[in-house]
Coordinates of C-alpha atoms in Angstrom, one line a residue:
R1163 CA 20.1 -10.9 -24.8
T1164 CA 22.8 -10.7 -21.7
M1165 CA 25.5 -8.6 -21.3
A1166 CA 27.6 -11.2 -19.5
S1167 CA 28.0 -12.8 -22.9
T1168 CA 28.2 -9.5 -25.1
C1169 CA 32.6 -10.9 -24.9
S1170 CA 33.7 -8.8 -27.5
V1171 CA 33.1 -6.2 -26.0
M1172 CA 34.2 -6.6 -22.6
S1173 CA 37.2 -7.9 -23.5
R1174 CA 38.0 -4.4 -24.6
V1175 CA 36.5 -2.7 -21.1
S1176 CA 39.5 -5.2 -19.2
T1177 CA 42.1 -3.9 -20.8
C1178 CA 40.1 -0.3 -21.1
R1179 CA 38.2 1.2 -17.7
R1180 CA 38.2 4.0 -20.0
A1181 CA 36.2 3.4 -22.9
S1182 CA 33.0 5.0 -23.5
F1183 CA 29.2 3.7 -23.7
S1184 CA 29.4 5.6 -27.4
S1185 CA 32.1 2.8 -28.3
F1186 CA 30.4 0.1 -26.9
S1187 CA 27.1 0.2 -27.9
S1188 CA 28.5 1.0 -31.2
S1189 CA 30.1 -2.6 -31.7
L1190 CA 26.5 -3.1 -30.6
L1191 CA 25.0 -1.4 -33.6
T1192 CA 27.8 -2.6 -35.9
R1193 CA 27.0 -6.5 -35.4
S1194 CA 22.9 -5.1 -35.8
S1195 CA 23.3 -3.4 -38.8
R1196 CA 24.9 -6.5 -40.5
G1197 CA 22.2 -8.7 -39.3
L1198 CA 25.0 -10.7 -37.0
P1199 CA 23.4 -11.9 -33.1
L1200 CA 24.0 -9.8 -30.4
T1201 CA 25.5 -11.6 -28.3
S1202 CA 28.1 -14.9 -27.7
A1203 CA 28.1 -17.0 -26.2
S1204 CA 31.7 -18.6 -26.2
T1205 CA 32.6 -16.4 -22.9
T1206 CA 32.2 -14.8 -20.6
A1207 CA 32.9 -11.2 -19.0
S1208 CA 34.5 -9.9 -16.0
A1209 CA 32.6 -7.4 -14.3
S1210 CA 35.2 -5.2 -12.8
T1211 CA 35.7 -3.8 -8.8
S1212 CA 33.0 -1.6 -7.9
T1213 CA 33.6 0.4 -5.2
S1214 CA 30.1 3.1 -4.2
S1215 CA 29.5 4.8 -1.3
S1216 CA 27.8 3.8 0.9
S1217 CA -2.8 13.1 19.3
S1218 CA -2.1 14.4 20.1
S1219 CA -0.4 14.1 16.7
S1220 CA -2.0 16.4 14.7
S1221 CA -0.3 18.9 17.0
S1222 CA 3.0 17.0 16.7
S1223 CA 2.8 17.5 13.8
A1224 CA 2.4 21.3 13.7
S1225 CA 5.3 21.7 16.6
S1226 CA 7.1 19.9 14.3
A1227 CA 6.6 21.3 10.9
A1228 CA 7.2 24.7 12.6
A1229 CA 10.5 23.3 14.7
T1230 CA 11.6 22.7 10.9
S1231 CA 11.7 26.5 9.4
G1232 CA 15.5 28.0 9.5
T1233 CA 17.0 24.2 10.4
N1234 CA 19.7 22.7 8.2
V1235 CA 17.7 19.9 6.1
V1236 CA 20.6 17.1 6.8
D1237 CA 20.2 17.9 10.0
V1238 CA 15.7 17.2 9.9
L1239 CA 16.9 14.4 7.9
R1240 CA 20.0 12.6 10.0
S1241 CA 17.7 13.0 13.4
R1242 CA 14.6 10.5 11.5
G1243 CA 17.2 8.2 10.6
L1244 CA 16.7 9.3 6.8
V1245 CA 20.2 9.8 5.3
E1246 CA 21.9 6.5 4.3
A1247 CA 24.7 8.0 2.4
M1248 CA 25.5 11.7 1.4
T1249 CA 27.7 11.8 -2.0
D1250 CA 29.5 15.0 0.7
E1251 CA 28.4 16.0 3.3
D1252 CA 29.8 19.0 4.1
A1253 CA 28.7 20.3 0.6
M1254 CA 25.5 19.8 1.0
R1255 CA 25.4 21.3 4.7
A1256 CA 26.4 24.1 3.0
A1257 CA 24.1 24.0 0.4
A1258 CA 21.5 23.4 2.4
S1259 CA 21.7 26.4 5.0
A1260 CA 21.2 29.2 3.1
A1261 CA 17.7 27.7 2.2
S1262 CA 15.5 31.5 2.9
T1263 CA 17.3 33.3 0.3
K1264 CA 18.6 30.3 -1.6
P1265 CA 16.7 28.0 -1.8
L1266 CA 17.9 24.1 -3.2
T1267 CA 16.0 22.3 -5.9
V1268 CA 15.6 18.6 -5.1
Y1269 CA 13.6 16.3 -6.9
C1270 CA 13.1 12.3 -6.5
G1271 CA 11.7 9.9 -9.2
F1272 CA 10.0 7.1 -9.1
D1273 CA 8.6 5.2 -12.2
P1274 CA 5.4 4.3 -13.2
T1275 CA 5.4 0.4 -13.1
A1276 CA 2.4 -0.2 -11.0
P1277 CA -1.2 2.2 -11.5
S1278 CA -0.4 3.2 -7.4
L1279 CA 2.3 4.1 -5.5
H1280 CA 3.0 1.8 -2.4
L1281 CA 4.0 3.0 1.2
G1282 CA 7.6 1.6 -0.2
N1283 CA 7.3 5.1 -2.2
L1284 CA 5.7 6.7 0.9
L1285 CA 9.6 7.6 1.7
G1286 CA 10.6 9.6 -0.9
I1287 CA 7.5 11.2 -0.9
V1288 CA 8.3 12.4 2.8
V1289 CA 11.8 13.0 2.2
L1290 CA 10.7 15.1 -0.3
A1291 CA 8.1 16.6 2.1
W1292 CA 10.5 17.6 4.8
F1293 CA 13.2 19.4 2.3
Q1294 CA 9.7 21.2 1.5
K1295 CA 8.6 21.7 5.3
C1296 CA 12.8 24.2 5.7
G1297 CA 11.8 25.8 2.5
H1298 CA 13.1 24.4 -0.2
N1299 CA 12.0 23.2 -3.3
V1300 CA 11.0 19.7 -4.8
V1301 CA 10.6 17.7 -7.8
A1302 CA 8.5 14.9 -8.5
L1303 CA 9.9 13.0 -11.2
C1304 CA 7.1 10.4 -12.6
G1305 CA 9.5 7.9 -15.2
G1306 CA 6.9 7.9 -18.3
A1307 CA 10.7 7.4 -20.2
T1308 CA 12.3 5.1 -18.0
A1309 CA 9.8 2.5 -17.1
R1310 CA 9.8 1.3 -20.2
V1311 CA 13.7 -0.1 -19.2
G1312 CA 12.8 -0.7 -16.2
D1313 CA 15.7 -0.5 -13.4
P1314 CA 17.7 -2.6 -12.1
S1315 CA 18.6 -2.7 -8.5
G1316 CA 17.4 -4.9 -6.9
K1317 CA 16.1 -6.7 -8.7
S1318 CA 17.4 -10.3 -9.9
A1319 CA 14.7 -10.6 -13.1
E1320 CA 13.7 -8.3 -16.1
R1321 CA 10.9 -6.5 -15.3
P1322 CA 7.7 -7.3 -17.7
V1323 CA 7.4 -5.1 -20.3
L1324 CA 4.0 -3.1 -20.0
S1325 CA 1.8 -2.3 -22.5
E1326 CA 1.6 1.4 -23.8
E1327 CA -1.8 2.1 -22.6
A1328 CA -1.3 0.8 -19.3
L1329 CA 2.2 3.3 -18.6
A1330 CA -0.7 5.8 -19.6
T1331 CA -2.5 4.6 -17.2
N1332 CA -0.5 4.7 -14.5
V1333 CA 1.4 7.7 -15.4
D1334 CA -1.8 8.8 -14.5
G1335 CA -2.2 7.8 -11.1
I1336 CA 0.9 8.2 -10.1
T1337 CA 0.8 12.0 -11.0
D1338 CA -2.3 12.8 -9.5
T1339 CA -1.4 10.9 -6.3
L1340 CA 2.8 12.8 -5.9
G1341 CA 0.9 16.4 -6.4
S1342 CA -1.8 15.1 -3.8
L1343 CA 0.8 14.4 -1.1
L1344 CA 3.4 16.9 -2.1
R1345 CA 0.6 20.0 -2.2
R1346 CA -1.0 18.1 1.5
A1347 CA 2.3 18.8 2.4
G1348 CA 3.7 21.7 1.8
G1349 CA 1.5 23.6 -0.3
E1350 CA 1.4 25.1 -4.5
E1351 CA 4.4 26.8 -4.6
N1352 CA 7.8 24.9 -4.0
V1353 CA 6.5 21.9 -5.4
K1354 CA 6.4 20.8 -9.6
V1355 CA 5.5 17.3 -10.9
L1356 CA 6.9 16.5 -14.1
D1357 CA 7.6 13.3 -16.9
N1358 CA 11.2 12.6 -18.5
M1359 CA 9.2 11.2 -21.2
S1360 CA 8.8 14.8 -21.7
W1361 CA 12.8 15.4 -23.5
Y1362 CA 12.8 11.5 -24.1
G1363 CA 9.4 11.6 -26.4
S1364 CA 11.6 13.4 -29.4
M1365 CA 14.9 11.9 -28.3
S1366 CA 16.7 8.7 -31.4
L1367 CA 18.6 6.2 -29.8
L1368 CA 22.4 8.5 -32.2
E1369 CA 21.7 11.5 -30.4
F1370 CA 21.6 10.0 -27.0
L1371 CA 24.6 8.3 -27.5
R1372 CA 26.2 11.9 -28.9
E1373 CA 24.9 13.1 -26.6
V1374 CA 25.2 10.8 -22.7
G1375 CA 26.6 7.5 -24.2
K1376 CA 29.7 9.2 -24.8
N1377 CA 30.7 10.6 -21.6
A1378 CA 29.9 7.9 -20.1
R1379 CA 32.8 5.2 -19.0
V1380 CA 32.0 1.5 -19.1
G1381 CA 34.0 0.6 -16.4
V1382 CA 32.4 2.5 -13.6
M1383 CA 28.9 1.3 -15.4
M1384 CA 29.9 -2.5 -15.1
A1385 CA 31.5 -1.3 -11.2
K1386 CA 27.4 -0.3 -10.1
D1387 CA 26.4 -2.9 -7.6
S1388 CA 23.1 -3.6 -9.6
V1389 CA 24.7 -5.0 -12.6
K1390 CA 27.3 -6.6 -11.1
T1391 CA 24.7 -8.2 -8.6
R1392 CA 22.5 -9.6 -11.7
L1393 CA 26.0 -10.6 -13.7
E1394 CA 26.9 -12.4 -10.7
G1395 CA 23.0 -14.9 -11.1
E1396 CA 20.7 -14.1 -14.7
G1397 CA 22.6 -11.4 -16.5
M1398 CA 21.6 -8.1 -18.1
S1399 CA 20.4 -7.1 -21.0
Y1400 CA 21.7 -4.1 -22.7
T1401 CA 18.1 -2.5 -22.2
E1402 CA 18.5 -2.6 -18.2
F1403 CA 22.1 -2.0 -18.2
T1404 CA 21.4 2.3 -20.2
Y1405 CA 19.3 2.4 -16.9
Q1406 CA 22.2 3.8 -15.5
L1407 CA 22.9 6.8 -18.1
L1408 CA 19.0 7.1 -18.0
Q1409 CA 18.7 8.5 -15.0
G1410 CA 21.6 10.1 -14.6
Y1411 CA 20.8 11.9 -17.5
D1412 CA 17.2 13.1 -16.1
F1413 CA 19.7 14.3 -13.5
Y1414 CA 20.9 16.6 -15.9
M1415 CA 17.9 17.8 -17.2
L1416 CA 16.5 18.3 -14.2
R1417 CA 19.9 21.4 -13.1
R1418 CA 19.8 22.7 -16.6
E1419 CA 15.7 23.1 -17.1
H1420 CA 14.8 23.3 -12.8
G1421 CA 18.0 24.6 -11.3
V1422 CA 18.3 20.6 -9.7
T1423 CA 21.4 20.5 -7.7
V1424 CA 20.1 17.0 -5.2
Q1425 CA 19.1 13.9 -5.9
I1426 CA 17.4 11.3 -3.0
G1427 CA 16.4 8.5 -3.2
G1428 CA 16.7 5.0 -1.8
S1429 CA 20.0 3.1 -1.1
D1430 CA 19.6 1.1 -3.9
Q1431 CA 19.8 4.5 -5.3
W1432 CA 23.1 5.3 -4.7
G1433 CA 24.3 3.9 -7.5
N1434 CA 22.4 5.7 -10.5
I1435 CA 22.7 8.6 -8.3
T1436 CA 26.0 9.1 -8.4
A1437 CA 26.3 8.2 -12.4
G1438 CA 24.1 11.6 -12.2
T1439 CA 26.0 12.9 -10.2
D1440 CA 29.4 12.0 -12.7
L1441 CA 27.4 12.4 -15.7
I1442 CA 26.9 16.5 -14.7
R1443 CA 30.9 16.3 -13.7
R1444 CA 31.6 15.8 -17.7
L1445 CA 29.0 18.0 -19.5
E1446 CA 28.8 20.7 -17.9
V1447 CA 33.0 20.0 -17.1
G1448 CA 34.9 18.6 -19.9
D1449 CA 36.6 15.1 -19.1
A1450 CA 39.9 16.5 -17.9
E1451 CA 39.1 18.4 -15.5
T1452 CA 36.1 15.3 -14.3
D1453 CA 39.2 12.5 -13.9
D1454 CA 41.4 15.4 -12.1
D1455 CA 38.0 15.1 -9.5
A1456 CA 39.8 12.9 -6.6
D1457 CA 38.4 15.5 -3.7
G1458 CA 35.4 16.0 -5.2
E1459 CA 34.9 19.6 -5.4
L1460 CA 33.3 19.7 -8.2
S1461 CA 30.6 17.4 -7.3
A1462 CA 29.8 20.0 -4.3
R1463 CA 29.4 22.8 -7.0
L1464 CA 27.7 21.0 -9.2
A1465 CA 25.1 18.0 -7.4
H1466 CA 24.5 16.1 -4.8
G1467 CA 23.3 13.0 -4.0
L1468 CA 21.6 11.7 -0.6
T1469 CA 20.4 8.4 0.0
F1470 CA 17.3 7.0 2.9
P1471 CA 16.9 3.8 3.9
L1472 CA 15.1 1.5 3.0
L1473 CA 11.6 0.8 4.3
L1474 CA 12.6 -3.0 6.3
K1475 CA 11.7 -4.0 9.7
S1476 CA 13.8 -5.4 12.4
D1477 CA 14.1 -8.6 10.9
G1478 CA 15.1 -7.3 7.2
T1479 CA 11.9 -8.2 5.5
K1480 CA 10.3 -5.1 3.6
F1481 CA 7.6 -3.1 5.4
G1482 CA 4.9 -2.6 3.1
K1483 CA 3.9 -5.8 1.9
S1484 CA 1.1 -7.8 3.1
E1485 CA -0.4 -11.0 2.9
G1486 CA -2.9 -9.0 -0.3
G1487 CA 0.0 -7.5 -1.5
A1488 CA 1.7 -4.5 -1.6
V1489 CA 0.8 -1.5 0.8
W1490 CA -0.8 0.2 -1.6
L1491 CA -1.6 4.2 -1.8
R1492 CA -4.3 5.1 -3.4
K1493 CA -8.5 4.6 -2.1
D1494 CA -9.4 3.2 -5.5
A1495 CA -6.1 0.3 -4.6
L1496 CA -6.2 -0.3 -1.1
S1497 CA -8.8 1.1 1.3
P1498 CA -8.2 4.4 3.2
Y1499 CA -9.0 1.3 6.4
D1500 CA -7.1 -1.6 4.6
F1501 CA -4.2 1.3 5.0
Y1502 CA -4.7 3.0 8.0
Q1503 CA -5.1 -1.4 10.0
Y1504 CA -1.0 -1.9 7.7
L1505 CA -0.3 0.4 10.6
Y1506 CA -2.4 -0.8 13.2
R1507 CA -0.5 -3.6 13.9
T1508 CA 3.1 -2.6 13.5
A1509 CA 4.8 -4.3 16.3
D1510 CA 6.9 -2.7 19.2
A1511 CA 9.9 -3.4 18.1
D1512 CA 9.8 -1.1 14.5
V1513 CA 6.9 1.5 15.6
V1514 CA 9.0 4.6 16.9
R1515 CA 11.6 4.1 14.0
L1516 CA 9.0 4.3 12.4
L1517 CA 7.5 7.3 13.2
K1518 CA 10.4 8.5 13.0
S1519 CA 10.6 8.3 8.5
L1520 CA 6.8 7.9 7.9
T1521 CA 4.9 11.0 10.0
F1522 CA 6.1 14.5 10.8
V1523 CA 5.3 14.1 14.4
D1524 CA 8.3 16.6 17.4
L1525 CA 10.7 13.7 18.1
D1526 CA 9.8 14.9 21.8
E1527 CA 6.4 13.4 21.2
I1528 CA 8.2 10.1 19.8
D1529 CA 10.2 9.9 22.9
R1530 CA 7.1 10.1 25.3
L1531 CA 5.5 7.6 22.5
A1532 CA 8.4 5.2 23.4
Q1533 CA 7.5 4.8 26.6
T1534 CA 4.6 3.5 26.2
L1535 CA 4.9 0.7 23.9
G1536 CA 2.4 -2.1 25.1
D1537 CA -0.7 -0.5 24.9
N1538 CA -0.9 0.8 20.7
E1539 CA -1.1 3.9 21.7
A1540 CA 2.8 4.8 20.0
Q1541 CA 0.6 2.4 16.8
R1542 CA -2.3 4.1 16.8
V1543 CA -0.6 7.6 16.1
L1544 CA 0.6 6.1 13.1
A1545 CA -1.5 5.1 12.2
S1546 CA -3.8 7.7 11.9
E1547 CA -0.9 10.7 10.9
V1548 CA 0.3 8.5 8.0
T1549 CA -3.4 7.6 6.9
R1550 CA -4.4 11.6 7.6
F1551 CA -1.4 12.2 5.2
V1552 CA -2.3 9.6 2.7
H1553 CA -6.3 9.5 2.0
G1554 CA -6.7 13.6 4.1
D1555 CA -9.0 14.1 6.9
E1556 CA -11.6 12.3 5.6
G1557 CA -9.6 9.0 4.9
L1558 CA -8.7 9.1 8.1
A1559 CA -12.1 9.5 9.7
E1560 CA -13.8 7.0 7.0
A1561 CA -10.5 4.4 8.1
L1562 CA -11.8 5.5 11.6
K1563 CA -15.6 4.6 11.5
V1564 CA -15.3 1.6 9.4
T1565 CA -12.4 0.6 12.6
Q1566 CA -15.1 1.2 15.3
A1567 CA -18.0 -0.9 13.4
M1568 CA -15.8 -4.0 13.2
A1569 CA -15.2 -3.6 16.5
P1570 CA -16.8 -6.0 18.9
G1571 CA -19.6 -5.2 21.0
K1572 CA -22.5 -2.6 21.4
K1573 CA -22.2 1.0 20.3
V1574 CA -22.1 3.9 22.3
A1575 CA -24.9 4.9 24.0
G1576 CA -26.2 8.1 21.9
E1577 CA -24.4 7.2 18.9
S1578 CA -25.5 7.1 15.8
G1579 CA -25.4 4.0 13.2
V1580 CA -22.7 3.5 10.0
D1581 CA -24.0 5.7 6.6
G1582 CA -23.3 3.4 3.2
D1583 CA -19.9 4.6 2.7
T1584 CA -18.8 2.3 5.6
L1585 CA -20.7 0.0 4.9
R1586 CA -18.7 -0.4 1.5
A1587 CA -16.0 0.1 3.0
I1588 CA -16.5 -3.7 5.8
V1589 CA -17.0 -4.6 2.4
S1590 CA -14.7 -4.2 0.0
A1591 CA -12.3 -4.9 3.4
G1592 CA -13.1 -8.7 4.2
G1593 CA -14.9 -7.2 7.5
A1594 CA -18.4 -8.9 6.8
P1595 CA -20.0 -10.9 3.9
V1596 CA -22.5 -9.9 1.6
V1597 CA -26.1 -11.8 1.3
D1598 CA -28.4 -10.6 -1.6
I1599 CA -32.2 -10.2 -1.0
A1600 CA -35.4 -9.4 -1.9
R1601 CA -36.6 -5.8 -0.6
S1602 CA -39.9 -7.0 -0.5
N1603 CA -38.8 -9.5 1.7
V1604 CA -37.4 -7.0 4.0
V1605 CA -39.0 -3.5 3.7
G1606 CA -42.7 -4.0 5.6
Q1607 CA -41.4 -7.4 7.2
P1608 CA -40.3 -8.6 10.6
Y1609 CA -36.5 -8.1 11.3
I1610 CA -36.2 -12.0 12.4
N1611 CA -37.2 -12.7 9.1
V1612 CA -34.3 -11.3 7.8
L1613 CA -32.1 -12.5 10.8
V1614 CA -33.2 -16.0 9.6
E1615 CA -32.8 -15.3 5.2
A1616 CA -29.1 -13.6 5.7
G1617 CA -28.1 -17.3 8.0
L1618 CA -27.1 -15.3 11.5
A1619 CA -30.7 -17.8 13.4
K1620 CA -31.2 -20.9 12.0
S1621 CA -35.3 -19.6 13.0
K1622 CA -37.6 -17.6 13.4
G1623 CA -37.4 -19.0 17.4
E1624 CA -33.9 -18.3 17.4
A1625 CA -34.3 -15.2 15.9
R1626 CA -36.0 -13.6 18.7
R1627 CA -34.0 -15.5 21.3
L1628 CA -30.9 -13.3 20.2
V1629 CA -33.0 -10.5 20.1
K1630 CA -34.5 -11.0 23.6
G1631 CA -31.1 -11.7 24.3
G1632 CA -30.4 -8.4 23.6
G1633 CA -27.6 -9.5 20.9
A1634 CA -28.5 -8.9 17.4
R1635 CA -28.3 -5.7 15.6
L1636 CA -29.8 -3.3 12.9
N1637 CA -27.3 -0.5 11.4
E1638 CA -24.6 -1.0 14.8
E1639 CA -27.9 -0.4 16.8
V1640 CA -29.8 -2.8 19.3
V1641 CA -32.8 -4.4 18.7
K1642 CA -35.7 -4.7 21.4
E1643 CA -38.6 -5.8 19.8
E1644 CA -38.8 -9.5 19.2
M1645 CA -41.3 -8.2 16.4
Y1646 CA -39.8 -4.5 14.7
M1647 CA -41.3 -4.6 11.5
L1648 CA -38.5 -3.0 9.4
K1649 CA -39.6 -0.1 7.7
D1650 CA -37.2 2.0 4.3
D1651 CA -35.7 4.6 7.3
D1652 CA -33.5 1.7 8.3
I1653 CA -32.8 1.2 4.6
I1654 CA -28.9 3.0 4.2
D1655 CA -28.9 4.7 0.6
D1656 CA -32.1 2.3 -0.6
E1657 CA -29.7 -0.1 -0.9
L1658 CA -27.8 -1.2 1.7
L1659 CA -28.2 -2.4 5.9
M1660 CA -26.0 -4.0 9.0
V1661 CA -27.7 -7.6 11.1
G1662 CA -25.5 -8.6 13.4
S1663 CA -25.9 -11.7 16.0
G1664 CA -23.6 -11.8 19.1
K1665 CA -20.3 -9.5 19.3
K1666 CA -18.7 -10.1 16.1
K1667 CA -20.9 -11.5 13.9
K1668 CA -22.2 -9.3 11.1
V1669 CA -23.6 -9.3 7.9
V1670 CA -24.2 -6.5 5.1
V1671 CA -27.9 -7.2 3.6
N1672 CA -27.9 -5.8 -0.6
L1673 CA -31.6 -5.4 -1.2
T1674 CA -32.3 -6.6 -4.8

């Protein structure tokens, strides 16, 4: 089952690090064809050592985007803390310097392991968007094939196998999100969203071993941090061991078919990215010249890799995880209000760094915001900018409207009450309980009766005192008449209304 227990093959690796992946795989295929088990419990092989390299906010975003015209994208990414490592920085800078005449084509991969991307994935999308803003072309690759294997990077155990139906749903949701966000960031012309099932779907195992496996060295594969970490723990399946080759071949196919020369990813993807640059050199140049490429000259000509830091809080924990789970990017998985609120609650210690990495706000404006820490202005800009990018202007407007509706206290003079979408968003966000009341007990009945039935007053007398004291609210507006009779016009979307007691107690009434 695990790579750590395939002793007969691993013993060959320890004495011949140049053994190809295909020859390694042939042992497993031979044992399988003879009806022999693929694992042995008698010995555990040791892996070879790794050598891995390591508001104005709307106007601010516009000025930032304009400022990138003619700017080297490497400088932009470095200035915003979005570079962890590069395969060859000088070569990357040189390649990126001619965006107007010879733009790069850059890709980032996203495996559809859930129906929605989450906030951690947004960093890759933002980096792609910066390439767009600097004049380059971008490809977002949905891993419809690789999700069937599962990336072991950063994982202590193998991912669960998803059904074909679940994968299809996930691919549809994620490709839609990727296309929407990248078009919002930089327009239609320089964006492609692809699925790697388009080349893996018809490819047999033997074809893969012949074309890819023979060009991969098991010793190098064993040296990857993602492999070594798992072998030191619970072990790793043969399927997961092949993941780095699948991602490497993605890079090769995107280079061949779409002119991609740069792959980006989180810092945990370094091993997979360099597997791709190495595979490209071997497939396009050959083993002999590749083995002599100690100075990385071939890498500079053929393919580049860039990683960015993972999205972490100052205490080292993941940013993008809430008490309810991941902070999803799709509206049907997490409301714009909840998304906005998560970002608004960012600690002062993190907000400036996240403004640089997750938004397109100009750095001078971010420096100004850094001087205002403590009054939540920086948090408001962060929450507004990221919510607008992910959910659009309408999503941000919804988030702000719900935020205002949920806030304690009276409405601003002259403002109208809430609408149906706002009430539903409040309910979805868990901001107010819902009470079902028969329509006949609401329309044409005294407002104080509904206060009692909604549980906001214990008696009609208490309800009258609440109205008299100015603490009773209907659809976020103060009720002044003790015997106010509810009308059809008070019902929102013919089914909802909100009643309130005091500054904080609110109940949404659903008419039945």
